[in-house]
CSV table of C-alpha atoms in Angstrom, one decimal:
chain,number,residue,atom,x,y,z
A,1,UNK,CA,-27.4,46.6,5.0
A,2,UNK,CA,-25.5,44.8,7.7
A,3,UNK,CA,-23.4,46.8,10.2
A,4,UNK,CA,-21.0,45.2,12.7
A,5,UNK,CA,-18.2,46.7,14.9
A,6,UNK,CA,-15.6,45.2,17.2
A,7,UNK,CA,-13.8,47.3,19.8
A,8,UNK,CA,-10.7,46.6,22.0
A,9,UNK,CA,-9.0,48.7,24.7
A,10,UNK,CA,-6.3,48.5,27.2
A,11,UNK,CA,-5.1,51.1,29.7
A,12,UNK,CA,-2.2,53.1,28.3
A,13,UNK,CA,-2.8,52.0,24.7
A,14,UNK,CA,-4.8,53.4,21.9
A,15,UNK,CA,-8.4,52.4,21.6
A,16,UNK,CA,-9.7,51.2,18.3
A,17,UNK,CA,-12.9,50.2,16.6
A,18,UNK,CA,-13.2,48.1,13.4
A,19,UNK,CA,-16.5,48.2,11.7
A,20,UNK,CA,-17.8,46.8,8.4
A,21,UNK,CA,-20.9,47.2,6.4
A,22,UNK,CA,-22.2,45.1,3.5
A,23,UNK,CA,-24.6,46.5,0.9
A,24,UNK,CA,-26.0,43.8,-1.4
A,25,UNK,CA,-26.1,44.9,-5.0
A,26,UNK,CA,-29.4,45.1,-6.8
A,27,UNK,CA,-27.8,43.8,-10.0
A,28,UNK,CA,-27.1,40.0,-10.3
A,29,UNK,CA,-23.8,40.6,-12.2
A,30,UNK,CA,-22.3,42.9,-9.5
A,31,UNK,CA,-20.6,41.8,-6.3
A,32,UNK,CA,-21.6,42.8,-2.8
A,33,UNK,CA,-19.8,45.9,-1.7
A,34,UNK,CA,-18.0,45.9,1.6
A,35,UNK,CA,-16.7,48.9,3.5
A,36,UNK,CA,-14.2,48.5,6.4
A,37,UNK,CA,-13.6,51.4,8.8
A,38,UNK,CA,-10.7,51.7,11.2
A,39,UNK,CA,-11.1,54.3,13.9
A,40,UNK,CA,-8.4,55.2,16.4
A,41,UNK,CA,-8.1,57.7,19.2
A,42,UNK,CA,-6.1,58.0,22.4
A,43,UNK,CA,-7.6,56.1,25.3
A,44,UNK,CA,-8.8,58.5,28.0
A,45,UNK,CA,-11.9,58.7,30.1
A,46,UNK,CA,-12.9,61.8,28.1
A,47,UNK,CA,-12.4,60.4,24.7
A,48,UNK,CA,-14.1,57.1,25.0
A,49,UNK,CA,-17.3,58.4,23.5
A,50,UNK,CA,-17.9,57.5,19.9
A,51,UNK,CA,-18.8,61.2,19.1
A,52,UNK,CA,-15.9,62.9,20.7
A,53,UNK,CA,-14.7,65.8,18.4
A,54,UNK,CA,-11.0,65.2,18.9
A,55,UNK,CA,-10.9,61.7,17.6
A,56,UNK,CA,-8.9,60.8,14.4
A,57,UNK,CA,-10.6,58.7,11.8
A,58,UNK,CA,-8.9,56.6,9.1
A,59,UNK,CA,-11.2,55.1,6.6
A,60,UNK,CA,-10.3,52.3,4.0
A,61,UNK,CA,-13.0,51.3,1.7
A,62,UNK,CA,-12.7,48.1,-0.3
A,63,UNK,CA,-15.3,47.9,-3.1
A,64,UNK,CA,-16.2,44.6,-4.8
A,65,UNK,CA,-13.9,42.8,-2.3
A,66,UNK,CA,-15.8,39.5,-2.7
A,67,UNK,CA,-19.2,38.1,-3.7
A,68,UNK,CA,-19.8,36.6,-0.2
A,69,UNK,CA,-18.1,36.9,3.2
A,70,UNK,CA,-17.7,33.1,3.2
A,71,UNK,CA,-15.7,30.9,0.9
A,72,UNK,CA,-17.5,29.9,-2.3
A,73,UNK,CA,-17.6,26.2,-3.2
A,74,UNK,CA,-18.4,25.0,-6.7
A,75,UNK,CA,-19.1,21.3,-7.1
A,76,UNK,CA,-18.5,21.1,-10.9
A,77,UNK,CA,-14.8,20.2,-10.6
A,78,UNK,CA,-15.6,17.3,-8.3
A,79,UNK,CA,-18.3,16.0,-10.6
A,80,UNK,CA,-16.0,16.4,-13.6
A,81,UNK,CA,-13.2,14.4,-11.7
A,82,UNK,CA,-15.6,11.6,-10.8
A,83,UNK,CA,-16.9,11.4,-14.4
A,84,UNK,CA,-13.3,11.1,-15.7
A,85,UNK,CA,-12.6,8.3,-13.3
A,86,UNK,CA,-15.8,6.5,-14.4
A,87,UNK,CA,-15.0,6.9,-18.1
A,88,UNK,CA,-11.3,5.7,-17.7
A,89,UNK,CA,-12.3,2.7,-15.6
A,90,UNK,CA,-15.2,1.8,-17.8
A,91,UNK,CA,-12.9,1.7,-20.8
A,92,UNK,CA,-10.5,-0.4,-18.8
A,93,UNK,CA,-13.2,-2.9,-17.9
A,94,UNK,CA,-14.3,-3.2,-21.6
A,95,UNK,CA,-10.7,-3.8,-22.7
A,96,UNK,CA,-10.2,-6.5,-20.0
A,97,UNK,CA,-13.4,-8.3,-21.0
A,98,UNK,CA,-12.6,-8.4,-24.7
A,99,UNK,CA,-8.8,-8.6,-24.6
A,100,UNK,CA,-6.0,-10.8,-23.3
A,101,UNK,CA,-3.4,-8.1,-22.4
A,102,UNK,CA,-2.9,-6.4,-19.0
A,103,UNK,CA,-0.9,-3.5,-20.4
A,104,UNK,CA,-3.9,-1.1,-20.1
A,105,UNK,CA,-4.7,-2.0,-16.5
A,106,UNK,CA,-2.3,0.3,-14.6
A,107,UNK,CA,-2.2,2.8,-17.5
A,108,UNK,CA,-5.9,3.5,-17.1
A,109,UNK,CA,-6.3,2.6,-13.4
A,110,UNK,CA,-3.4,4.8,-12.1
A,111,UNK,CA,-3.2,7.1,-15.1
A,112,UNK,CA,-6.8,8.2,-14.6
A,113,UNK,CA,-5.6,10.3,-11.6
A,114,UNK,CA,-3.6,12.4,-14.1
A,115,UNK,CA,-6.5,12.7,-16.5
A,116,UNK,CA,-8.8,13.9,-13.6
A,117,UNK,CA,-6.2,16.4,-12.4
A,118,UNK,CA,-5.5,18.0,-15.8
A,119,UNK,CA,-8.5,20.3,-15.9
A,120,UNK,CA,-7.5,21.9,-12.5
A,121,UNK,CA,-3.9,22.2,-13.7
A,122,UNK,CA,-4.5,23.8,-17.0
A,123,UNK,CA,-8.2,24.9,-16.8
A,124,UNK,CA,-9.0,28.6,-17.0
A,125,UNK,CA,-10.9,28.5,-13.7
A,126,UNK,CA,-7.9,27.1,-11.8
A,127,UNK,CA,-6.3,30.4,-11.0
A,128,UNK,CA,-5.4,29.6,-7.4
A,129,UNK,CA,-1.8,28.5,-6.8
A,130,UNK,CA,-3.0,26.1,-4.2
A,131,UNK,CA,-5.1,24.2,-6.7
A,132,UNK,CA,-2.4,24.2,-9.3
A,133,UNK,CA,0.2,22.9,-6.8
A,134,UNK,CA,-2.3,20.2,-5.7
A,135,UNK,CA,-3.1,19.2,-9.3
A,136,UNK,CA,0.6,19.2,-10.3
A,137,UNK,CA,1.3,16.9,-7.3
A,138,UNK,CA,-1.4,14.4,-8.3
A,139,UNK,CA,-0.3,14.5,-12.0
A,140,UNK,CA,3.4,13.9,-11.1
A,141,UNK,CA,2.6,11.0,-8.9
A,142,UNK,CA,0.2,9.5,-11.4
A,143,UNK,CA,2.5,9.7,-14.4
A,144,UNK,CA,5.4,8.4,-12.4
A,145,UNK,CA,3.6,5.4,-10.9
A,146,UNK,CA,1.6,4.5,-14.1
A,147,UNK,CA,4.9,4.7,-16.1
A,148,UNK,CA,6.7,2.4,-13.7
A,149,UNK,CA,3.9,-0.1,-13.5
A,150,UNK,CA,3.5,-0.1,-17.3
A,151,UNK,CA,7.3,-0.7,-17.7
A,152,UNK,CA,7.0,-3.5,-15.1
A,153,UNK,CA,4.1,-5.3,-16.8
A,154,UNK,CA,5.9,-5.1,-20.2
A,155,UNK,CA,9.0,-6.6,-18.7
A,156,UNK,CA,7.2,-9.3,-16.7
A,157,UNK,CA,4.5,-10.1,-19.3
A,158,UNK,CA,1.6,-10.6,-16.8
A,159,UNK,CA,0.6,-10.3,-13.2
A,160,UNK,CA,-0.5,-13.7,-12.0
A,161,UNK,CA,-3.0,-12.2,-9.5
A,162,UNK,CA,-4.7,-10.3,-12.3
A,163,UNK,CA,-4.7,-13.3,-14.6
A,164,UNK,CA,-6.7,-15.4,-12.1
A,165,UNK,CA,-9.1,-12.5,-11.4
A,166,UNK,CA,-9.7,-11.7,-15.0
A,167,UNK,CA,-10.5,-15.4,-15.8
A,168,UNK,CA,-14.1,-14.6,-15.2
A,169,UNK,CA,-16.4,-11.7,-16.2
A,170,UNK,CA,-17.5,-11.2,-12.6
A,171,UNK,CA,-14.0,-11.0,-11.4
A,172,UNK,CA,-13.1,-8.5,-14.1
A,173,UNK,CA,-16.1,-6.3,-13.4
A,174,UNK,CA,-15.5,-6.4,-9.7
A,175,UNK,CA,-11.9,-5.3,-10.2
A,176,UNK,CA,-12.7,-2.3,-12.2
A,177,UNK,CA,-15.6,-1.3,-9.9
A,178,UNK,CA,-13.2,-1.4,-7.0
A,179,UNK,CA,-10.6,0.6,-9.1
A,180,UNK,CA,-13.2,3.3,-9.7
A,181,UNK,CA,-14.0,3.4,-6.0
A,182,UNK,CA,-10.3,3.6,-5.2
A,183,UNK,CA,-9.8,6.5,-7.6
A,184,UNK,CA,-12.7,8.6,-6.4
A,185,UNK,CA,-12.0,8.0,-2.7
A,186,UNK,CA,-8.2,8.4,-2.9
A,187,UNK,CA,-8.4,11.6,-4.9
A,188,UNK,CA,-10.9,13.3,-2.5
A,189,UNK,CA,-8.3,15.8,-1.0
A,190,UNK,CA,-7.6,17.2,-4.4
A,191,UNK,CA,-11.0,16.8,-6.0
A,192,UNK,CA,-12.7,18.6,-3.1
A,193,UNK,CA,-9.9,21.1,-2.7
A,194,UNK,CA,-10.4,22.2,-6.3
A,195,UNK,CA,-14.1,23.1,-5.6
A,196,UNK,CA,-13.0,25.8,-3.1
A,197,UNK,CA,-12.3,29.5,-3.9
A,198,UNK,CA,-10.1,29.8,-0.9
A,199,UNK,CA,-6.4,30.4,-1.5
A,200,UNK,CA,-5.7,28.4,1.6
A,201,UNK,CA,-2.8,29.2,3.9
A,202,UNK,CA,0.7,29.4,2.3
A,203,UNK,CA,2.5,27.9,5.3
A,204,UNK,CA,0.1,24.9,5.3
A,205,UNK,CA,0.4,24.5,1.6
A,206,UNK,CA,4.2,24.4,1.8
A,207,UNK,CA,4.0,21.9,4.7
A,208,UNK,CA,1.8,19.6,2.7
A,209,UNK,CA,4.1,19.9,-0.3
A,210,UNK,CA,7.0,18.9,1.9
A,211,UNK,CA,5.1,15.8,3.3
A,212,UNK,CA,4.1,15.0,-0.3
A,213,UNK,CA,7.7,15.3,-1.5
A,214,UNK,CA,9.0,13.0,1.2
A,215,UNK,CA,6.3,10.4,0.3
A,216,UNK,CA,7.1,10.6,-3.4
A,217,UNK,CA,10.8,10.0,-2.6
A,218,UNK,CA,10.0,7.1,-0.3
A,219,UNK,CA,7.6,5.4,-2.7
A,220,UNK,CA,10.0,5.8,-5.7
A,221,UNK,CA,13.0,4.7,-3.7
A,222,UNK,CA,11.2,1.6,-2.4
A,223,UNK,CA,10.1,0.6,-5.9
A,224,UNK,CA,13.7,1.1,-7.2
A,225,UNK,CA,15.2,-1.0,-4.3
A,226,UNK,CA,12.8,-3.9,-5.0
A,227,UNK,CA,13.2,-3.8,-8.7
A,228,UNK,CA,17.0,-3.8,-8.6
A,229,UNK,CA,17.0,-6.6,-5.9
A,230,UNK,CA,14.6,-8.8,-7.9
A,231,UNK,CA,16.8,-8.3,-11.0
A,232,UNK,CA,19.8,-9.6,-9.2
A,233,UNK,CA,18.1,-12.1,-6.9
A,234,UNK,CA,15.2,-13.7,-8.7
A,235,UNK,CA,12.9,-15.8,-6.6
A,236,UNK,CA,14.0,-14.2,-3.3
A,237,UNK,CA,12.0,-11.7,-1.1
A,238,UNK,CA,13.4,-8.2,-0.9
A,239,UNK,CA,14.7,-7.3,2.6
A,240,UNK,CA,17.3,-4.6,1.8
A,241,UNK,CA,17.1,-0.8,1.7
A,242,UNK,CA,13.8,0.5,2.8
A,243,UNK,CA,12.4,-3.0,2.8
A,244,UNK,CA,14.6,-3.8,5.8
A,245,UNK,CA,12.5,-1.4,8.0
A,246,UNK,CA,9.1,-1.9,6.4
A,247,UNK,CA,7.4,-4.8,4.6
A,248,UNK,CA,5.7,-2.4,2.4
A,249,UNK,CA,7.6,0.9,2.3
A,250,UNK,CA,6.0,1.9,-1.0
A,251,UNK,CA,2.6,1.9,0.6
A,252,UNK,CA,4.0,4.0,3.5
A,253,UNK,CA,5.2,6.5,0.8
A,254,UNK,CA,1.8,6.5,-0.8
A,255,UNK,CA,0.2,7.3,2.5
A,256,UNK,CA,2.5,10.3,2.9
A,257,UNK,CA,1.8,11.4,-0.6
A,258,UNK,CA,-2.0,11.6,0.0
A,259,UNK,CA,-1.6,12.9,3.5
A,260,UNK,CA,0.5,15.8,2.0
A,261,UNK,CA,-2.1,16.6,-0.6
A,262,UNK,CA,-4.7,16.5,2.2
A,263,UNK,CA,-2.7,19.0,4.2
A,264,UNK,CA,-2.3,21.3,1.2
A,265,UNK,CA,-6.0,21.6,0.8
A,266,UNK,CA,-7.3,21.3,4.4
A,267,UNK,CA,-7.7,25.0,5.2
A,268,UNK,CA,-9.6,25.6,2.0
A,269,UNK,CA,-12.1,22.8,2.8
A,270,UNK,CA,-13.4,24.6,6.0
A,271,UNK,CA,-16.5,26.6,5.4
A,272,UNK,CA,-17.5,29.8,7.2
A,273,UNK,CA,-21.0,29.5,8.7
A,274,UNK,CA,-23.5,32.0,7.4
A,275,UNK,CA,-24.2,33.2,10.9
A,276,UNK,CA,-20.5,34.1,11.5
A,277,UNK,CA,-20.3,35.8,8.1
A,278,UNK,CA,-22.8,38.4,9.2
A,279,UNK,CA,-21.3,38.7,12.7
A,280,UNK,CA,-23.6,36.5,14.7
A,281,UNK,CA,-22.8,33.5,16.9
A,282,UNK,CA,-22.9,30.2,15.1
A,283,UNK,CA,-24.7,27.2,16.6
A,284,UNK,CA,-22.9,24.0,17.5
A,285,UNK,CA,-24.4,22.3,14.4
A,286,UNK,CA,-23.1,25.2,12.2
A,287,UNK,CA,-19.6,24.8,13.7
A,288,UNK,CA,-19.5,21.1,13.0
A,289,UNK,CA,-21.1,21.4,9.6
A,290,UNK,CA,-18.4,23.7,8.4
A,291,UNK,CA,-15.9,20.8,8.5
A,292,UNK,CA,-17.9,18.4,6.4
A,293,UNK,CA,-15.7,18.6,3.3
A,294,UNK,CA,-12.6,18.2,5.4
A,295,UNK,CA,-14.0,15.1,7.0
A,296,UNK,CA,-14.8,13.7,3.5
A,297,UNK,CA,-11.3,14.4,2.3
A,298,UNK,CA,-9.9,12.5,5.3
A,299,UNK,CA,-11.5,9.4,3.9
A,300,UNK,CA,-8.7,9.3,1.4
A,301,UNK,CA,-5.8,8.4,3.8
A,302,UNK,CA,-8.2,6.4,6.0
A,303,UNK,CA,-9.3,4.3,3.1
A,304,UNK,CA,-5.8,3.7,1.9
A,305,UNK,CA,-4.6,2.7,5.3
A,306,UNK,CA,-7.5,0.3,5.6
A,307,UNK,CA,-6.8,-1.1,2.2
A,308,UNK,CA,-3.1,-1.5,2.8
A,309,UNK,CA,-3.6,-3.1,6.2
A,310,UNK,CA,-6.1,-5.5,4.7
A,311,UNK,CA,-3.6,-6.6,2.0
A,312,UNK,CA,-0.7,-6.8,4.4
A,313,UNK,CA,-2.5,-9.1,6.8
A,314,UNK,CA,-4.4,-11.1,4.2
A,315,UNK,CA,-7.9,-10.1,5.4
A,316,UNK,CA,-8.8,-8.4,2.1
A,317,UNK,CA,-6.7,-10.1,-0.6
A,318,UNK,CA,-4.6,-13.2,-1.0
A,319,UNK,CA,-1.4,-11.2,-1.4
A,320,UNK,CA,0.0,-12.3,2.0
A,321,UNK,CA,-0.9,-15.9,1.4
A,322,UNK,CA,0.7,-15.9,-2.0
A,323,UNK,CA,3.9,-14.4,-0.6
A,324,UNK,CA,4.1,-17.0,2.1
A,325,UNK,CA,3.7,-19.8,-0.4
A,326,UNK,CA,6.4,-18.3,-2.6
A,327,UNK,CA,8.9,-17.3,0.0
A,328,UNK,CA,8.0,-19.7,2.8
A,329,UNK,CA,11.1,-20.2,4.9
A,330,UNK,CA,12.4,-19.6,8.4
A,331,UNK,CA,14.2,-16.5,7.2
A,332,UNK,CA,11.0,-15.1,5.7
A,333,UNK,CA,8.9,-15.9,8.8
A,334,UNK,CA,11.5,-14.1,10.9
A,335,UNK,CA,11.3,-11.1,8.6
A,336,UNK,CA,7.5,-11.0,9.0
A,337,UNK,CA,7.8,-11.2,12.7
A,338,UNK,CA,10.6,-8.6,13.0
A,339,UNK,CA,9.7,-5.9,10.4
A,340,UNK,CA,6.5,-3.8,10.7
A,341,UNK,CA,4.0,-4.2,7.9
A,342,UNK,CA,3.7,-0.6,6.8
A,343,UNK,CA,5.1,2.1,9.1
A,344,UNK,CA,8.9,1.8,9.5
A,345,UNK,CA,10.1,0.7,12.9
A,346,UNK,CA,12.1,3.9,13.2
A,347,UNK,CA,9.3,6.2,12.1
C-alpha cells in the first residue's frame, strides 16, 4: 500500500491535510482502490499536532476510481488507423497501375482520413467526447475535401500533373507511397489522441474546435473563390478574395484545421510519470519522456508546413514552375512578389 499526504497552512486560516492511499487488488479483473482523506482543523499552536483530540475529520472514499493513477494509453487505435491508410492507398495504387482514370485518386487519398476516423467516431470504445469531437472533425474535413476534389476531377477530366506522374509505374508507386506517408503523418494528432483514456481539458478542446472551424471556413472559402473565378475567367490566375492576401489560402486553412485538431488532443497526449503517480519526484528524463506523444503529434502541422512551403517555392514539386509557365506575365510576377506564399499578410 502507498500512502502520501500534502499539508498547507497560513496564519489565520484553517490548516488542512490531503492524504491518499492505494491498495492494489489481488484480482486481475478488479481496479486498484484509492482512498482520499480530507482533514481540517483550526490553525493554532495547540492544534497543529496530527493527534489532537479536537480536530474535525471529513473522509471521502472513492473506490474503483481508476485502474492506474496515470493516464492509460492503448496503441490499438493508432495501429488500426495506420492499417486503414495502408489498405486504402494500396487499393489506390493498384487502380492507378491498371486503370486510366483519376477519379479514385482523391476519393481514396483524402477519403482514407474519413475511413480511419470512423472507428473512433462510432466504435464502442470511443466513449470520450474529446475523441468523438476529434473524429467528427477529421471526418467532416475529409468528406468535404474529397467530395470537392472528386467533383473537380469529374468536371475537368484529368489533372495534367498526375497524368505525367502516372505515365510510369515508378511514378505511380512513389505517388501512393507518399500519399500513405502524408495520411499517417497528417492524422497523428487524432490517431494518437484516440489512444489516450484522458478526457482532456474542456476549455482546450473548445479552443481547438474554434481554430479547426476557422480553418475549415478558410479552406472552403478559398476553394470556392478559386472555382468561381476560374469558371468566369478561364486561363487567368486567381487573385481575388482570399487569394488576394495569400497565394495559397487553402493551404493556410488546412494548417489551421490540423493545428486545431492538435490543440484538441494535446492535453490528453501528456503522460504522468510513474514516479509522480506514487508521489515521488520525477527525474528530468521522466519529465521530458512524458511529452513524447505530444511531440510526435506536432509532426503533423510541421510536416504540412514543410510540404506546402516546398510546393510553393518549387523545391519539392514543379507546381511553381508550371504556374509560371502558364501565367507568366508582369502582373503575375508582381503578384508573386507582393502576396505572401501561405500566411496572409494581415495574419
